[in-house]
Every structure is written in structure tokens, then in C-alpha cells.
């Protein structure tokens, strides 16, 4: 397993490659070096997550079209899903991967956390 992106802030790896062909990443709206999410609500947190995802994908030498599965964890799924859908569609455009959204209790004041699986050719 290759640890692609480790966190200096938290005790886990944000992204790993296993079997040489699968990238898994769990990202939050908390920028590296901070212990709180970006301000501006769930849409700004998701934009930060996508900014981080772009970085992770670049490290792996792939693009967002390689993402095949997304799990979104929302502190208030009923309130925020419409706003999240808008940012999600803006990011993925005409090639949206499979996605699930769950309502959960999140730590550190987060409104959203996202898990991604991408295939590496």
C-alpha cells in the first residue's frame, strides 16, 4: 500500500493506493494545518474537499474522470443535499460517478466529509 497523502493535523492518511490500481481518499473541508473547516457553510466545505481531491488525483497521475464512487457524509442531509448537489454537478459535470449520501454526526464542526474511490489505469 502506498500512502499518497498523510495528514500533519490528524492521525490518519487522507489517501492511499492499494493493489497498484485503486485510490481511496477520505477528505474534509478542513485545510491542511487547520483544525476547523473552512467558513461559508457546506458548499465552501465541499469546494475545499474538491480542491484537495484535485491535489490527490494529480499526485496519483489521474483526473476526476477516474473517480468511480463517492460517499458523502452530511451533518444535515435534508437541509444541505440540494446545495451539495449543485456543487457536485458543477465539479463532475457530465461524468458524475456513483454516489451515496448519508446523514451522520460529524466531528470538529464539519458539515460534510467525503470518501472517494478512483481507478488507476
PDB file of C-alpha atoms in Angstrom:
ATOM      1  CA  UNK A   1       0.000   0.000   0.000  1.00  0.00           C
ATOM      2  CA  UNK A   2       1.253   3.449  -0.899  1.00  0.00           C
ATOM      3  CA  UNK A   3       0.373   6.296   1.446  1.00  0.00           C
ATOM      4  CA  UNK A   4      -0.246   9.071  -1.032  1.00  0.00           C
ATOM      5  CA  UNK A   5      -1.278  11.857   1.327  1.00  0.00           C
ATOM      6  CA  UNK A   6      -0.745  11.789   5.076  1.00  0.00           C
ATOM      7  CA  UNK A   7      -2.086  14.412   7.434  1.00  0.00           C
ATOM      8  CA  UNK A   8       0.117  16.567   9.646  1.00  0.00           C
ATOM      9  CA  UNK A   9      -3.007  17.638  11.537  1.00  0.00           C
ATOM     10  CA  UNK A  10      -4.793  14.318  12.122  1.00  0.00           C
ATOM     11  CA  UNK A  11      -3.545  10.756  12.831  1.00  0.00           C
ATOM     12  CA  UNK A  12      -4.560   9.182   9.523  1.00  0.00           C
ATOM     13  CA  UNK A  13      -3.740   9.075   5.831  1.00  0.00           C
ATOM     14  CA  UNK A  14      -6.161  11.031   3.682  1.00  0.00           C
ATOM     15  CA  UNK A  15      -5.369   9.000   0.565  1.00  0.00           C
ATOM     16  CA  UNK A  16      -3.837   5.610  -0.160  1.00  0.00           C
ATOM     17  CA  UNK A  17      -3.259   3.500  -3.246  1.00  0.00           C
ATOM     18  CA  UNK A  18      -3.704  -0.223  -2.829  1.00  0.00           C
ATOM     19  CA  UNK A  19      -3.141  -3.091  -5.235  1.00  0.00           C
ATOM     20  CA  UNK A  20      -1.485  -0.526  -7.511  1.00  0.00           C
ATOM     21  CA  UNK A  21      -4.804   0.227  -9.185  1.00  0.00           C
ATOM     22  CA  UNK A  22      -7.209   1.677  -6.640  1.00  0.00           C
ATOM     23  CA  UNK A  23      -7.049   5.059  -4.962  1.00  0.00           C
ATOM     24  CA  UNK A  24      -9.115   5.645  -1.839  1.00  0.00           C
ATOM     25  CA  UNK A  25      -9.355   9.051  -0.211  1.00  0.00           C
ATOM     26  CA  UNK A  26     -11.341  10.455   2.697  1.00  0.00           C
ATOM     27  CA  UNK A  27     -11.372  14.246   2.665  1.00  0.00           C
ATOM     28  CA  UNK A  28     -12.908  17.017   4.734  1.00  0.00           C
ATOM     29  CA  UNK A  29     -13.394  20.736   4.429  1.00  0.00           C
ATOM     30  CA  UNK A  30     -10.549  21.218   6.910  1.00  0.00           C
ATOM     31  CA  UNK A  31      -7.472  22.592   5.118  1.00  0.00           C
ATOM     32  CA  UNK A  32      -4.068  21.123   5.994  1.00  0.00           C
ATOM     33  CA  UNK A  33      -2.614  22.807   9.056  1.00  0.00           C
ATOM     34  CA  UNK A  34      -6.009  23.783  10.452  1.00  0.00           C
ATOM     35  CA  UNK A  35      -8.260  22.031  12.928  1.00  0.00           C
ATOM     36  CA  UNK A  36     -11.530  23.601  11.748  1.00  0.00           C
ATOM     37  CA  UNK A  37     -13.433  23.579   8.473  1.00  0.00           C
ATOM     38  CA  UNK A  38     -13.365  26.496   6.068  1.00  0.00           C
ATOM     39  CA  UNK A  39     -16.044  29.101   6.685  1.00  0.00           C
ATOM     40  CA  UNK A  40     -19.038  29.634   4.436  1.00  0.00           C
ATOM     41  CA  UNK A  41     -21.124  26.531   5.027  1.00  0.00           C
ATOM     42  CA  UNK A  42     -21.488  23.189   3.347  1.00  0.00           C
ATOM     43  CA  UNK A  43     -20.844  24.476  -0.196  1.00  0.00           C
ATOM     44  CA  UNK A  44     -17.499  26.009   0.764  1.00  0.00           C
ATOM     45  CA  UNK A  45     -16.529  22.849   2.650  1.00  0.00           C
ATOM     46  CA  UNK A  46     -17.350  20.745  -0.425  1.00  0.00           C
ATOM     47  CA  UNK A  47     -15.354  23.094  -2.661  1.00  0.00           C
ATOM     48  CA  UNK A  48     -12.394  22.657  -0.273  1.00  0.00           C
ATOM     49  CA  UNK A  49     -12.857  18.895  -0.460  1.00  0.00           C
ATOM     50  CA  UNK A  50     -12.786  19.049  -4.269  1.00  0.00           C
ATOM     51  CA  UNK A  51      -9.682  21.273  -4.148  1.00  0.00           C
ATOM     52  CA  UNK A  52      -7.988  18.600  -2.024  1.00  0.00           C
ATOM     53  CA  UNK A  53      -9.277  15.842  -4.312  1.00  0.00           C
ATOM     54  CA  UNK A  54      -7.738  17.565  -7.344  1.00  0.00           C
ATOM     55  CA  UNK A  55      -4.395  17.559  -5.498  1.00  0.00           C
ATOM     56  CA  UNK A  56      -4.681  13.873  -4.555  1.00  0.00           C
ATOM     57  CA  UNK A  57      -5.668  12.866  -8.085  1.00  0.00           C
ATOM     58  CA  UNK A  58      -2.736  14.832  -9.521  1.00  0.00           C
ATOM     59  CA  UNK A  59      -0.350  13.035  -7.146  1.00  0.00           C
ATOM     60  CA  UNK A  60      -1.703   9.739  -8.498  1.00  0.00           C
ATOM     61  CA  UNK A  61      -1.409  10.949 -12.100  1.00  0.00           C
ATOM     62  CA  UNK A  62      -5.143  10.738 -12.832  1.00  0.00           C
ATOM     63  CA  UNK A  63      -8.097  13.112 -13.233  1.00  0.00           C
ATOM     64  CA  UNK A  64     -11.583  13.289 -11.752  1.00  0.00           C
ATOM     65  CA  UNK A  65     -12.903  11.113 -14.594  1.00  0.00           C
ATOM     66  CA  UNK A  66     -11.174   8.183 -12.834  1.00  0.00           C
ATOM     67  CA  UNK A  67     -13.406   8.616  -9.752  1.00  0.00           C
ATOM     68  CA  UNK A  68     -15.940   5.777  -9.767  1.00  0.00           C
ATOM     69  CA  UNK A  69     -17.540   6.014  -6.340  1.00  0.00           C
ATOM     70  CA  UNK A  70     -18.308   8.779  -3.820  1.00  0.00           C
ATOM     71  CA  UNK A  71     -19.760   8.575  -0.314  1.00  0.00           C
ATOM     72  CA  UNK A  72     -20.904  11.849   1.214  1.00  0.00           C
ATOM     73  CA  UNK A  73     -21.480  12.171   4.942  1.00  0.00           C
ATOM     74  CA  UNK A  74     -23.600  15.203   5.846  1.00  0.00           C
ATOM     75  CA  UNK A  75     -24.396  16.623   9.279  1.00  0.00           C
ATOM     76  CA  UNK A  76     -27.840  17.647   7.967  1.00  0.00           C
ATOM     77  CA  UNK A  77     -28.563  15.740   4.767  1.00  0.00           C
ATOM     78  CA  UNK A  78     -32.118  17.030   4.321  1.00  0.00           C
ATOM     79  CA  UNK A  79     -31.124  20.689   4.721  1.00  0.00           C
ATOM     80  CA  UNK A  80     -27.917  20.543   2.656  1.00  0.00           C
ATOM     81  CA  UNK A  81     -28.425  17.982  -0.122  1.00  0.00           C
ATOM     82  CA  UNK A  82     -29.719  20.493  -2.712  1.00  0.00           C
ATOM     83  CA  UNK A  83     -26.716  22.800  -2.193  1.00  0.00           C
ATOM     84  CA  UNK A  84     -24.354  19.816  -2.249  1.00  0.00           C
ATOM     85  CA  UNK A  85     -25.925  18.512  -5.474  1.00  0.00           C
ATOM     86  CA  UNK A  86     -25.283  21.879  -7.136  1.00  0.00           C
ATOM     87  CA  UNK A  87     -21.567  21.921  -6.236  1.00  0.00           C
ATOM     88  CA  UNK A  88     -21.249  18.198  -7.062  1.00  0.00           C
ATOM     89  CA  UNK A  89     -22.723  18.734 -10.529  1.00  0.00           C
ATOM     90  CA  UNK A  90     -20.514  21.797 -11.057  1.00  0.00           C
ATOM     91  CA  UNK A  91     -17.409  19.726 -10.232  1.00  0.00           C
ATOM     92  CA  UNK A  92     -18.164  16.447 -12.026  1.00  0.00           C
ATOM     93  CA  UNK A  93     -20.165  17.853 -14.945  1.00  0.00           C
ATOM     94  CA  UNK A  94     -21.334  15.269 -17.467  1.00  0.00           C
ATOM     95  CA  UNK A  95     -19.356  12.384 -15.899  1.00  0.00           C
ATOM     96  CA  UNK A  96     -20.723  12.011 -12.360  1.00  0.00           C
ATOM     97  CA  UNK A  97     -19.565   8.900 -10.526  1.00  0.00           C
ATOM     98  CA  UNK A  98     -21.805   6.645  -8.469  1.00  0.00           C
ATOM     99  CA  UNK A  99     -22.737   8.426  -5.222  1.00  0.00           C
ATOM    100  CA  UNK A 100     -24.388   7.842  -1.883  1.00  0.00           C
ATOM    101  CA  UNK A 101     -25.237  10.480   0.742  1.00  0.00           C
ATOM    102  CA  UNK A 102     -25.719   9.754   4.447  1.00  0.00           C
ATOM    103  CA  UNK A 103     -26.850  11.849   7.391  1.00  0.00           C
ATOM    104  CA  UNK A 104     -24.340  11.473  10.256  1.00  0.00           C
ATOM    105  CA  UNK A 105     -22.862  13.237  13.257  1.00  0.00           C
ATOM    106  CA  UNK A 106     -19.501  14.738  12.274  1.00  0.00           C
ATOM    107  CA  UNK A 107     -16.612  15.928  14.427  1.00  0.00           C
ATOM    108  CA  UNK A 108     -14.731  19.233  14.525  1.00  0.00           C
ATOM    109  CA  UNK A 109     -17.720  21.326  13.436  1.00  0.00           C
ATOM    110  CA  UNK A 110     -17.747  19.803   9.945  1.00  0.00           C
ATOM    111  CA  UNK A 111     -20.887  19.857   7.827  1.00  0.00           C
ATOM    112  CA  UNK A 112     -19.607  17.337   5.252  1.00  0.00           C
ATOM    113  CA  UNK A 113     -16.984  14.630   4.784  1.00  0.00           C
ATOM    114  CA  UNK A 114     -16.413  12.720   1.539  1.00  0.00           C
ATOM    115  CA  UNK A 115     -14.904   9.359   0.620  1.00  0.00           C
ATOM    116  CA  UNK A 116     -13.714   8.704  -2.935  1.00  0.00           C
ATOM    117  CA  UNK A 117     -12.643   5.618  -4.872  1.00  0.00           C
ATOM    118  CA  UNK A 118     -10.801   6.031  -8.170  1.00  0.00           C
ATOM    119  CA  UNK A 119      -9.369   3.516 -10.593  1.00  0.00           C
ATOM    120  CA  UNK A 120      -5.757   3.942 -11.693  1.00  0.00           C
ATOM    121  CA  UNK A 121      -5.045   2.569 -15.187  1.00  0.00           C
TER     122      UNK A 121
END
